[in-house]
Tab-separated table of C-alpha atoms in Angstrom:
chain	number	residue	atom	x	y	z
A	1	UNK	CA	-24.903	-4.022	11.099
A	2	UNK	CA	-21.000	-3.982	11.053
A	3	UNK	CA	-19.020	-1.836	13.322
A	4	UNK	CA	-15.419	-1.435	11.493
A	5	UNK	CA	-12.864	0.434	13.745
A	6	UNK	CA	-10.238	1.728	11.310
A	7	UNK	CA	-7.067	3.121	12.525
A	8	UNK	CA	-5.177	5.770	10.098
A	9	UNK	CA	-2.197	7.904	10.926
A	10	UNK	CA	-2.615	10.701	8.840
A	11	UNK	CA	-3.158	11.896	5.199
A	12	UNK	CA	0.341	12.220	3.904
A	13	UNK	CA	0.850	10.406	0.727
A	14	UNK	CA	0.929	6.375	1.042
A	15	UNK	CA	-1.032	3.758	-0.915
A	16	UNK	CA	-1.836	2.323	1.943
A	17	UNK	CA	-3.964	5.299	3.416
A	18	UNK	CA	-5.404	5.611	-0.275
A	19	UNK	CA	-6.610	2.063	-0.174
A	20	UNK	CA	-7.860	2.221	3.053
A	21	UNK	CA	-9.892	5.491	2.392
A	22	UNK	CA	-11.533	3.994	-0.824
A	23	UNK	CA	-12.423	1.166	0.884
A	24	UNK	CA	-13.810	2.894	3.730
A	25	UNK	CA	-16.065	4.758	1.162
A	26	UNK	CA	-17.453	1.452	-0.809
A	27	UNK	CA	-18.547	0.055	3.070
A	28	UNK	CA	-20.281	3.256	4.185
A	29	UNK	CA	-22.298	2.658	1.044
A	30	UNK	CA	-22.584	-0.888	2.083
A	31	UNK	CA	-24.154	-0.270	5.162
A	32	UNK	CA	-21.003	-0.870	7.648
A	33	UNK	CA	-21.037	1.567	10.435
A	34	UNK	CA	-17.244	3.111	10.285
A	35	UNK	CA	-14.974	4.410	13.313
A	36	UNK	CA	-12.062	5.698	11.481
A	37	UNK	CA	-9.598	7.077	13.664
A	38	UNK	CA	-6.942	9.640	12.589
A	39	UNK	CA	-3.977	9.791	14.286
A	40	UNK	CA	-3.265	13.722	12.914
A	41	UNK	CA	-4.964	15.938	10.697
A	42	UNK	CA	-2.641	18.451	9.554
A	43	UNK	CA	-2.825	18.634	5.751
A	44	UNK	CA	-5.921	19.093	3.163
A	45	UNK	CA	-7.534	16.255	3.140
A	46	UNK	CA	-7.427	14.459	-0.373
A	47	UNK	CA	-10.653	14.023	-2.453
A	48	UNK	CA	-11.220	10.473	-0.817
A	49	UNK	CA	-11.278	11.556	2.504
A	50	UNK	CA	-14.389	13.738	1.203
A	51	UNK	CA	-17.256	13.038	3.043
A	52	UNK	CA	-16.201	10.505	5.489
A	53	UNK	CA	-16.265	11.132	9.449
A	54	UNK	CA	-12.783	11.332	11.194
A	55	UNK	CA	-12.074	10.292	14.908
A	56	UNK	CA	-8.747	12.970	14.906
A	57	UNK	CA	-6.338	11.810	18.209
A	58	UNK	CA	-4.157	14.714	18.216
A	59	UNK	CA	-5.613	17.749	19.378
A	60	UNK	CA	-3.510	21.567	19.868
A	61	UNK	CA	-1.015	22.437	18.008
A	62	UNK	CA	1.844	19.863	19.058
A	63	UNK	CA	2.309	17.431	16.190
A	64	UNK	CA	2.384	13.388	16.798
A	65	UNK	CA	4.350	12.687	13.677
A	66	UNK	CA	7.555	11.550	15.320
A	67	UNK	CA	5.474	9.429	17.851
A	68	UNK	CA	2.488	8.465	15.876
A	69	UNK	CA	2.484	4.630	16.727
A	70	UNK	CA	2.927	5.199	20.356
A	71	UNK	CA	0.009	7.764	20.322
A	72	UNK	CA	-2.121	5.955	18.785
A	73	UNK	CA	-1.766	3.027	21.401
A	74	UNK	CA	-2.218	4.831	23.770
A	75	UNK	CA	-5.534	6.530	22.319
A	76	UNK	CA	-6.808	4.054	20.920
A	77	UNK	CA	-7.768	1.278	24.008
A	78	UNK	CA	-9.999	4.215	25.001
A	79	UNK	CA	-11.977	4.748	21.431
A	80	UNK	CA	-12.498	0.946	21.058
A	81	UNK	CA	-14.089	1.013	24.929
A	82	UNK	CA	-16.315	3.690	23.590
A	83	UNK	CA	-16.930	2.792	20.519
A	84	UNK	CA	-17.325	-1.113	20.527
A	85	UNK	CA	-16.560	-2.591	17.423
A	86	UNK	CA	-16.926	-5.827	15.870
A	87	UNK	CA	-13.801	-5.866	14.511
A	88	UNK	CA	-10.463	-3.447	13.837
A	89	UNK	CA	-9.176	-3.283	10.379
A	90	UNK	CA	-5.487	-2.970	9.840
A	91	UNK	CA	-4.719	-1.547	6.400
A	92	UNK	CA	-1.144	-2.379	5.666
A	93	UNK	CA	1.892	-3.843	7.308
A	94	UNK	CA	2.686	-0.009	9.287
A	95	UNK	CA	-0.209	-0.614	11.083
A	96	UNK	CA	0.282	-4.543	12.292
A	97	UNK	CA	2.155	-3.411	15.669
A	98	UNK	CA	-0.894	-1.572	16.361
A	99	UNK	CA	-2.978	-4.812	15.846
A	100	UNK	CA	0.114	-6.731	17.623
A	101	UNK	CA	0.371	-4.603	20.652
A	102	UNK	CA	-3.719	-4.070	20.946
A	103	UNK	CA	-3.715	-7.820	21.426
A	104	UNK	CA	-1.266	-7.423	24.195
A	105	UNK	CA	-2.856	-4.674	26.227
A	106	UNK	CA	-6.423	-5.166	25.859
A	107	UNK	CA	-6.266	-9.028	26.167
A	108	UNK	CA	-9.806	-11.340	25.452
A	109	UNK	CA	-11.305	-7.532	25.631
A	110	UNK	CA	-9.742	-6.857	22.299
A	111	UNK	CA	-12.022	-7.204	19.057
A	112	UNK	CA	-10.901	-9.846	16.405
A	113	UNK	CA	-8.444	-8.213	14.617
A	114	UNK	CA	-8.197	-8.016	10.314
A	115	UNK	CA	-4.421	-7.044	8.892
A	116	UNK	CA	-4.264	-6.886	5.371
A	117	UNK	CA	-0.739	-7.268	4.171
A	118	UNK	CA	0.591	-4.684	2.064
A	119	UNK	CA	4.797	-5.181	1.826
A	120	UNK	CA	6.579	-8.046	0.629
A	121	UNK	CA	7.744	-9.885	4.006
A	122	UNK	CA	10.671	-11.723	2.338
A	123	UNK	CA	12.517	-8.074	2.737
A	124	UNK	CA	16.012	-8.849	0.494
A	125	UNK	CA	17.204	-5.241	1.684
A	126	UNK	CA	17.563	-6.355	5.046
A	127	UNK	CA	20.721	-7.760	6.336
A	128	UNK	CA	21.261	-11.139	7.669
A	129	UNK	CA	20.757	-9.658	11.208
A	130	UNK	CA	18.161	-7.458	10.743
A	131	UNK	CA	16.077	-10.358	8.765
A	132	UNK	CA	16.373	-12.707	11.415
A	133	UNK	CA	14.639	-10.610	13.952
A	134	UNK	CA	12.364	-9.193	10.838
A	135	UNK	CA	11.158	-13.337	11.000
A	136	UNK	CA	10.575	-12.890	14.565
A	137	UNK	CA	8.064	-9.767	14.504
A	138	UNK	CA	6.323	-11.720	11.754
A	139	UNK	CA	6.123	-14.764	13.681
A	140	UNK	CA	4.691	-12.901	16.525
A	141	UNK	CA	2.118	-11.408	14.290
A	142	UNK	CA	1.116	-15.051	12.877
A	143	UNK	CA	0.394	-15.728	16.897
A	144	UNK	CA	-1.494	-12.325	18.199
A	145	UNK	CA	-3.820	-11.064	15.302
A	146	UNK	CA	-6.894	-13.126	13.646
A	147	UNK	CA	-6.977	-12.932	9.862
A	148	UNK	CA	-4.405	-12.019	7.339
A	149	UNK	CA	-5.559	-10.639	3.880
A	150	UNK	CA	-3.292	-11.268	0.903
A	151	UNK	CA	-3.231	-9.103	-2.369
A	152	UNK	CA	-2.577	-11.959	-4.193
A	153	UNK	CA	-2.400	-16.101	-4.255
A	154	UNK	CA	1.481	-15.820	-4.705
A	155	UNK	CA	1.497	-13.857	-1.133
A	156	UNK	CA	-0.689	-16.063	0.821
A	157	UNK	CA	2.085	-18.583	0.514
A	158	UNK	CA	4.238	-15.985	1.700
A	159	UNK	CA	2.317	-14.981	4.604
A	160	UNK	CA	1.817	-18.438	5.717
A	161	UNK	CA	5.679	-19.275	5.894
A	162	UNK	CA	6.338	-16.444	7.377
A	163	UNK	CA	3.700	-16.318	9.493
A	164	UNK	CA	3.726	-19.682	10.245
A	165	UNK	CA	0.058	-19.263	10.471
A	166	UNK	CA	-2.570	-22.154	8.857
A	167	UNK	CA	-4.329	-21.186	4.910
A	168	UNK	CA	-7.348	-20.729	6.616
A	169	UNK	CA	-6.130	-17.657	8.517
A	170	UNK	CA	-5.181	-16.065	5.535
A	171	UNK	CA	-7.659	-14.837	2.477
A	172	UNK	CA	-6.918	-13.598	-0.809
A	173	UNK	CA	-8.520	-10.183	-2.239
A	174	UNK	CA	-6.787	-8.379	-4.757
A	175	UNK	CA	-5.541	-4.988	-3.957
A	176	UNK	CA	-8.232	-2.390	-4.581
A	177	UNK	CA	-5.784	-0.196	-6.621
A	178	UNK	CA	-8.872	2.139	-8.125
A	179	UNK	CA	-12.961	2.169	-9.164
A	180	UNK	CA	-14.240	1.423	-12.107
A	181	UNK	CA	-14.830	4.813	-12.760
A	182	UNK	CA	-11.195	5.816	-12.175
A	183	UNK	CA	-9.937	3.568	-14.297
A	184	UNK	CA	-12.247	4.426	-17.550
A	185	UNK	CA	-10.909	7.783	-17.330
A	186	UNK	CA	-7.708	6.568	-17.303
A	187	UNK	CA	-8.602	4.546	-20.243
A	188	UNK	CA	-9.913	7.578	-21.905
A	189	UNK	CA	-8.098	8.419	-25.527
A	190	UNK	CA	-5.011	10.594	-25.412
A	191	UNK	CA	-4.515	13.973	-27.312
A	192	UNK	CA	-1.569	13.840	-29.603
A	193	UNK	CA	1.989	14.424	-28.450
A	194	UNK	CA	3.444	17.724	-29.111
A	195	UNK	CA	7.364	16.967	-28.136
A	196	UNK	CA	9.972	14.844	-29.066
A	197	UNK	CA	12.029	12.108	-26.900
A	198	UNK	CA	10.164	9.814	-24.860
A	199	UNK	CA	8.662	10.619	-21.241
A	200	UNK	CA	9.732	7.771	-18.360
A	201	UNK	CA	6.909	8.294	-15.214
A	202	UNK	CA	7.768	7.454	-11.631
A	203	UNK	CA	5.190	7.775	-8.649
A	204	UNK	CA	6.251	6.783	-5.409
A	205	UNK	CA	7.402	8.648	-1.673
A	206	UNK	CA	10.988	9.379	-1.654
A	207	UNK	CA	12.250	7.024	0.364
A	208	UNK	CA	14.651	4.545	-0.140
A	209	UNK	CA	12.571	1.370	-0.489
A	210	UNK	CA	11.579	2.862	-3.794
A	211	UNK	CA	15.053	3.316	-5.169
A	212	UNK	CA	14.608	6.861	-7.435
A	213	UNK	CA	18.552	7.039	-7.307
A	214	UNK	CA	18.868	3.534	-9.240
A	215	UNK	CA	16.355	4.921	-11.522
A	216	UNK	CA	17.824	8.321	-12.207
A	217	UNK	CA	21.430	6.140	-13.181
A	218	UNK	CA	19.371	4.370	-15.168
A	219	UNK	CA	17.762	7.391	-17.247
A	220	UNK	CA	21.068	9.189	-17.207
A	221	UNK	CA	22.812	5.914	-18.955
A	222	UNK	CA	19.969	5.573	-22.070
A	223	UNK	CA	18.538	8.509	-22.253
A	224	UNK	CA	18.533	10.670	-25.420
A	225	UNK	CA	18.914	14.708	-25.332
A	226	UNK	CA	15.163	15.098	-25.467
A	227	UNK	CA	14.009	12.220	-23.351
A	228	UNK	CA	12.691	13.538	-19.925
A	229	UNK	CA	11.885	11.554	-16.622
A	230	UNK	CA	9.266	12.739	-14.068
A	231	UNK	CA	9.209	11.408	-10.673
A	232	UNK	CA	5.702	12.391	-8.704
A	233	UNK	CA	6.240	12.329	-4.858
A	234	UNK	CA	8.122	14.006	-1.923
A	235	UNK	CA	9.927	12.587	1.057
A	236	UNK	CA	12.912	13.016	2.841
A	237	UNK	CA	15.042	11.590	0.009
A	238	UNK	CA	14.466	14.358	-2.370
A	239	UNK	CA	17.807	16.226	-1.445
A	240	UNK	CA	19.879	12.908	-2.382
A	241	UNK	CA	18.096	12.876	-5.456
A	242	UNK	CA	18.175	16.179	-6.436
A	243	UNK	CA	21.831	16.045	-5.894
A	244	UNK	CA	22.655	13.503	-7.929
A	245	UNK	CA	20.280	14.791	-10.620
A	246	UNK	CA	22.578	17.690	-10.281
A	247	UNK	CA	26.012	15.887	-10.430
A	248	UNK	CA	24.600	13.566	-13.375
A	249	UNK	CA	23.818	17.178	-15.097
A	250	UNK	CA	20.008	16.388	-15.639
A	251	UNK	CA	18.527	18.804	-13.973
A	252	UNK	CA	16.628	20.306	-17.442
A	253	UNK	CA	15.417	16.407	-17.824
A	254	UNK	CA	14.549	15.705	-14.595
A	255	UNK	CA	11.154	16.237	-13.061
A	256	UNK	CA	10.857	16.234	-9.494
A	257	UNK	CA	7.364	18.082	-9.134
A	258	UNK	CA	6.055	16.816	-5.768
A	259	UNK	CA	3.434	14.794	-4.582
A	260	UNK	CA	0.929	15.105	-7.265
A	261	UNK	CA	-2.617	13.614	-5.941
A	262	UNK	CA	-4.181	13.768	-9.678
A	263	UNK	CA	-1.915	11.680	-11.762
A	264	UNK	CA	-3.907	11.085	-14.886
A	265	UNK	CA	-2.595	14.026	-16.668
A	266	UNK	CA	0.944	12.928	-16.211
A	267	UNK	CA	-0.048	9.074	-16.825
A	268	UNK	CA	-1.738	10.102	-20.539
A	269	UNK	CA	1.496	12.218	-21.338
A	270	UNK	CA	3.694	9.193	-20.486
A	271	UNK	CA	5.510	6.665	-22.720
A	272	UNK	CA	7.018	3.995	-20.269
A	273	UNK	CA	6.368	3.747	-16.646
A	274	UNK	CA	9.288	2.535	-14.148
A	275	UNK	CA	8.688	0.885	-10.871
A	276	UNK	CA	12.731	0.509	-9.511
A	277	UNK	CA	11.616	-0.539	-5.984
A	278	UNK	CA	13.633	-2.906	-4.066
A	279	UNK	CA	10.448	-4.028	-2.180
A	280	UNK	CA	6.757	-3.470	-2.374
A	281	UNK	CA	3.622	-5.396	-1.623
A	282	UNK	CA	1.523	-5.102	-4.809
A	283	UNK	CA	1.671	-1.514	-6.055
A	284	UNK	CA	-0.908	0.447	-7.091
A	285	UNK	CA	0.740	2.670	-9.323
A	286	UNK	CA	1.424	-0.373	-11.942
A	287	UNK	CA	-2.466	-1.048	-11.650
A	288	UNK	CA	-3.137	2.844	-12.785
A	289	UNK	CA	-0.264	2.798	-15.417
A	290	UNK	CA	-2.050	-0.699	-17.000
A	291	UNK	CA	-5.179	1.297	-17.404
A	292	UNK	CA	-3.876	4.258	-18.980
A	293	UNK	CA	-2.227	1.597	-21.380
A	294	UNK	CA	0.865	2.328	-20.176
A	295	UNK	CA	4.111	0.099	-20.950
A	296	UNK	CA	5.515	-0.994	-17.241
A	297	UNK	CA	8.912	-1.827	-16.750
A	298	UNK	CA	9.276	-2.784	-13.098
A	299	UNK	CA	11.356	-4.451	-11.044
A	300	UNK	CA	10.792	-8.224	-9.392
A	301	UNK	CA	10.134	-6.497	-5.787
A	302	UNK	CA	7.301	-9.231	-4.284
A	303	UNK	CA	6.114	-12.418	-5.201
A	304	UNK	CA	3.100	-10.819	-6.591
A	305	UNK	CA	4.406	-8.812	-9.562
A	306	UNK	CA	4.984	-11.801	-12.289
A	307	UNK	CA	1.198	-12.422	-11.459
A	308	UNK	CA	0.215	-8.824	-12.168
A	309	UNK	CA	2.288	-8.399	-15.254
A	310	UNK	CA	1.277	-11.624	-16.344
A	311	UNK	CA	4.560	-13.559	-16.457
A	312	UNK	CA	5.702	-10.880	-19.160
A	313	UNK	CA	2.687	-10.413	-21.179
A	314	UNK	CA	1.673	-6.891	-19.235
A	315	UNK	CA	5.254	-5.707	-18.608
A	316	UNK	CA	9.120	-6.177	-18.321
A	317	UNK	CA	10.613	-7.153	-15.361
A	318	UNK	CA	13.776	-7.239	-14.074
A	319	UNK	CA	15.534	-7.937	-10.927
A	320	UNK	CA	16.203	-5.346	-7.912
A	321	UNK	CA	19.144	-3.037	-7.909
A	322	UNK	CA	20.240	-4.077	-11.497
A	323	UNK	CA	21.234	-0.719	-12.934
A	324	UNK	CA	22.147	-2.371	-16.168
A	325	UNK	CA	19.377	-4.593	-16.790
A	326	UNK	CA	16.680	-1.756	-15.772
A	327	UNK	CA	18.546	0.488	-18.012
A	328	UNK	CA	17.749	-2.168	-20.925
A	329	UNK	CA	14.171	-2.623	-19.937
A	330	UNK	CA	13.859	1.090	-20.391
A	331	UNK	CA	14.670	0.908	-24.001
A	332	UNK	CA	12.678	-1.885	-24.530
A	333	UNK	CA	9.517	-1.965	-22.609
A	334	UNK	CA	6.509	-4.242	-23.560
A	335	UNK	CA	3.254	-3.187	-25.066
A	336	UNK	CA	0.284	-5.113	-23.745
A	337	UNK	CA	-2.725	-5.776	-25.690
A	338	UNK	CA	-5.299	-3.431	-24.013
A	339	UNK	CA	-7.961	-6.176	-23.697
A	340	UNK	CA	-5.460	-8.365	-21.339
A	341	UNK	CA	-4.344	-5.046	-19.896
A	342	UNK	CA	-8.369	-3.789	-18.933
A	343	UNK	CA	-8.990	-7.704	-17.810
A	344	UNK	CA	-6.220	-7.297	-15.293
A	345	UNK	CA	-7.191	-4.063	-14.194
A	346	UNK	CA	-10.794	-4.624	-13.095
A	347	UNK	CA	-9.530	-7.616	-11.069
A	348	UNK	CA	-8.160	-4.439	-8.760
A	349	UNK	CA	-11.749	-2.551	-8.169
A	350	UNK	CA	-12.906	-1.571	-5.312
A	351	UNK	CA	-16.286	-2.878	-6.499
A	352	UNK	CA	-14.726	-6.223	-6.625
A	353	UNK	CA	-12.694	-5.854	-3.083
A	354	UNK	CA	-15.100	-4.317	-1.298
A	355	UNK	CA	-18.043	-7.092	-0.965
A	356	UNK	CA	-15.096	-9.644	-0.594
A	357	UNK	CA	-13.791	-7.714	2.724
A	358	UNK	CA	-17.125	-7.241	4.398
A	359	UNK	CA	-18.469	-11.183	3.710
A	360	UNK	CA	-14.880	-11.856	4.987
A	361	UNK	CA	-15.630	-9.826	7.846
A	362	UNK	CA	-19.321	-10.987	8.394
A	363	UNK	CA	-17.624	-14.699	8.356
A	364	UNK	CA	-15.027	-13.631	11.263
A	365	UNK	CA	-17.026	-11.732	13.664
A	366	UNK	CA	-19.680	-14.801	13.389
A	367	UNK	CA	-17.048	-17.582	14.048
A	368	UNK	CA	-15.660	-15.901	16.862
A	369	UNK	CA	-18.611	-15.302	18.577
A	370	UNK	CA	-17.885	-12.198	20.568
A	371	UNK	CA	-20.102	-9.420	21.974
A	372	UNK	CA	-19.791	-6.523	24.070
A	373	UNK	CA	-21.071	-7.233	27.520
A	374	UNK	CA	-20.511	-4.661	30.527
A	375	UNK	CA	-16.670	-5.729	30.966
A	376	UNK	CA	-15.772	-5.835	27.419
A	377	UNK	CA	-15.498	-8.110	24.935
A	378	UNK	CA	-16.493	-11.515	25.902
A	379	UNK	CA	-17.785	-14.380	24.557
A	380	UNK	CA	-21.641	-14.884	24.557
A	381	UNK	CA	-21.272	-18.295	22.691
A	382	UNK	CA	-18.743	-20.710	22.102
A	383	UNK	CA	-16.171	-19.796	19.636
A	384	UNK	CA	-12.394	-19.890	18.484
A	385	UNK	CA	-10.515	-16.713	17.578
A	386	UNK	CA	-8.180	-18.493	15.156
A	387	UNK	CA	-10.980	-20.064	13.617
């Protein structure tokens, strides 16, 4: 039986936690035998953490937040020890230091090591400085962890450039943005619209990478008197864009509700979904939009969106940081045909990623040929990390 170490920070609003936690669910049903460790526990834990076991780090009432990487480090040698697992299970590219620096400190002791790649790596918002060391870290990473996962074919060819790791170190599995269930109910028919002007959805954290102030230029420039814009999420960007909600005089049209865990309702109220990020590795949020039919208008932010969108067929898209041209796109989104639109969709299941992650897994702690012995981690049979 599997023994999947799983390191998570916390429960504050990120896809990548969401991901992780649904796929954590579909391998305890599996059979896998989960360690997931939680850096902090200090909100209510969402409906997908419901029933699953949690290894919590931080105990008393000090919070970890501002350190959270360098506790976990230096928790987490100790709960691998203890826990011995086959392998550790990075789920996005926050957690790939942790991988990285595991590597470092725990040496041919440390299990074989899974990061699944969740950000575009090309990173345009970086400057020519910053990028060049950006190439470094991710050449580092191509030599210290063990298997890559990509969300899509476009990224593998990312990840192995930037990497500079070889195709077999890198597998493709599309990102499992919701279940089957999830996305029926998405599907489900819509009750008839009781106001006028059209309603423009945005989920994301408030951060920068997700660019809500390009987006709320963009409203303010095409937006009729009833038209209203909701942006689900919280972060510490919400006073910028509250301010320049305010100096744009929208603040009756709008929305800035919070983090809202249960999007559907806002999703079957919607007209035209925006994505204005200037990065992003292959966001769920489109996937959910597509199956509550949706239109997307998103920008170009990873190699991976003309494949989800279908070269055009399942959505507009338009470069980063164009306020002009994601203005236009606003006015003139595309409508998919919902057959093309539920074909995409499914191919972002967890019941399709799951089974692909664990044979992927079964595959990697085989080759390498590791076992616990009284030291550590050692090998009990000849075998290759890199495979």
């Amino acid at each position: 039986m599997l023994r999947i170490l799983v390191p998570l920070h916390s429960f504050e609003p990120g896809g990548v936690e969401r991901v992780a936690l649904r796929l954590a669910r579909a391998w305890r049903s599996a059979g896998v035998r989960l360690h997931l460790v939680l850096g902090r526990d200090e909100r209510p834990r969402p409906d997908l953490a419901q029933g699953l076991d949690f290894d919590v780090l931080q105990q008393g009432m000090i919070t970890t937040a501002a350190f959270e990487t360098l506790w976990m480090l230096a928790k987490l040698p100790g709960r691998i020890r203890h826990s011995r697992p086959d392998l550790i299970f990075c789920p996005g590219n926050s957690y790939a230091v942790i991988g990285a620096l595991l590597k470092l400190l725990l040496g041919r002791s440390c299990p074989p090591i899974v990061l699944k790649v969740s950000n575009d790596l090309r990173r345009p918002d970086l400057g020519p400085f910053a990028r060049f060391w950006y190439r470094i870290w991710c050449r580092l990473q191509g030599r210290l962890i063990d298997r890559f996962v990509a969300l899509s074919s476009a990224m593998r060819d990312e990840i192995k450039d930037m990497m500079k790791v070889s195709g077999d170190r890198v597998s493709v599995i599309a990102n499992p943005a919701l279940s089957r269930a999830e996305a029926a109910a998405l599907a489900a028919p819509r009750g008839a619209r009781t106001s006028n002007g059209k309603r423009y959805l945005a989920i994301g954290r408030l951060v920068p990478q997700k660019n809500f102030l390009l987006l709320i230029r963009a409203f303010s420039k095409i937006a009729a008197p009833e038209d209203r814009l909701a942006i689900l999420g919280e972060g510490p960007e919400r006073v910028a864009l509250e301010n320049l909600v305010a100096e744009l005089g929208l603040r009756e049209r709008v929305l800035l509700p919070g983090h809202i865990e249960a999007t559907g309702e806002w999703l079957a109220t919607s007209d035209i979904f925006v994505l204005s990020s200037d990065y992003e590795g292959l966001p769920a949020v489109v996937i959910e939009a597509m199956a509550a039919g949706v239109p997307v208008v998103a920008t170009d932010c990873s190699t991976s969106m003309p494949e989800l969108v279908d070269d055009g067929r399942l959505g507009r898209l338009i470069p980063p940081r164009d306020l002009e041209r994601l203005a236009e796109a606003m006015q003139t989104p595309v409508h998919a045909c919902a057959n093309e639109a539920r074909a995409m969709v499914d191919r972002f299941t967890v019941e399709r990623a799951a089974p692909n992650y664990v044979a992927l897994f079964e595959i990697l702690v085989a080759q390498t040929g590791l076992s616990w012995g009284g030291g550590g981690f050692t090998a009990s049979q000849p075998g290759n990390m890199r495979g």
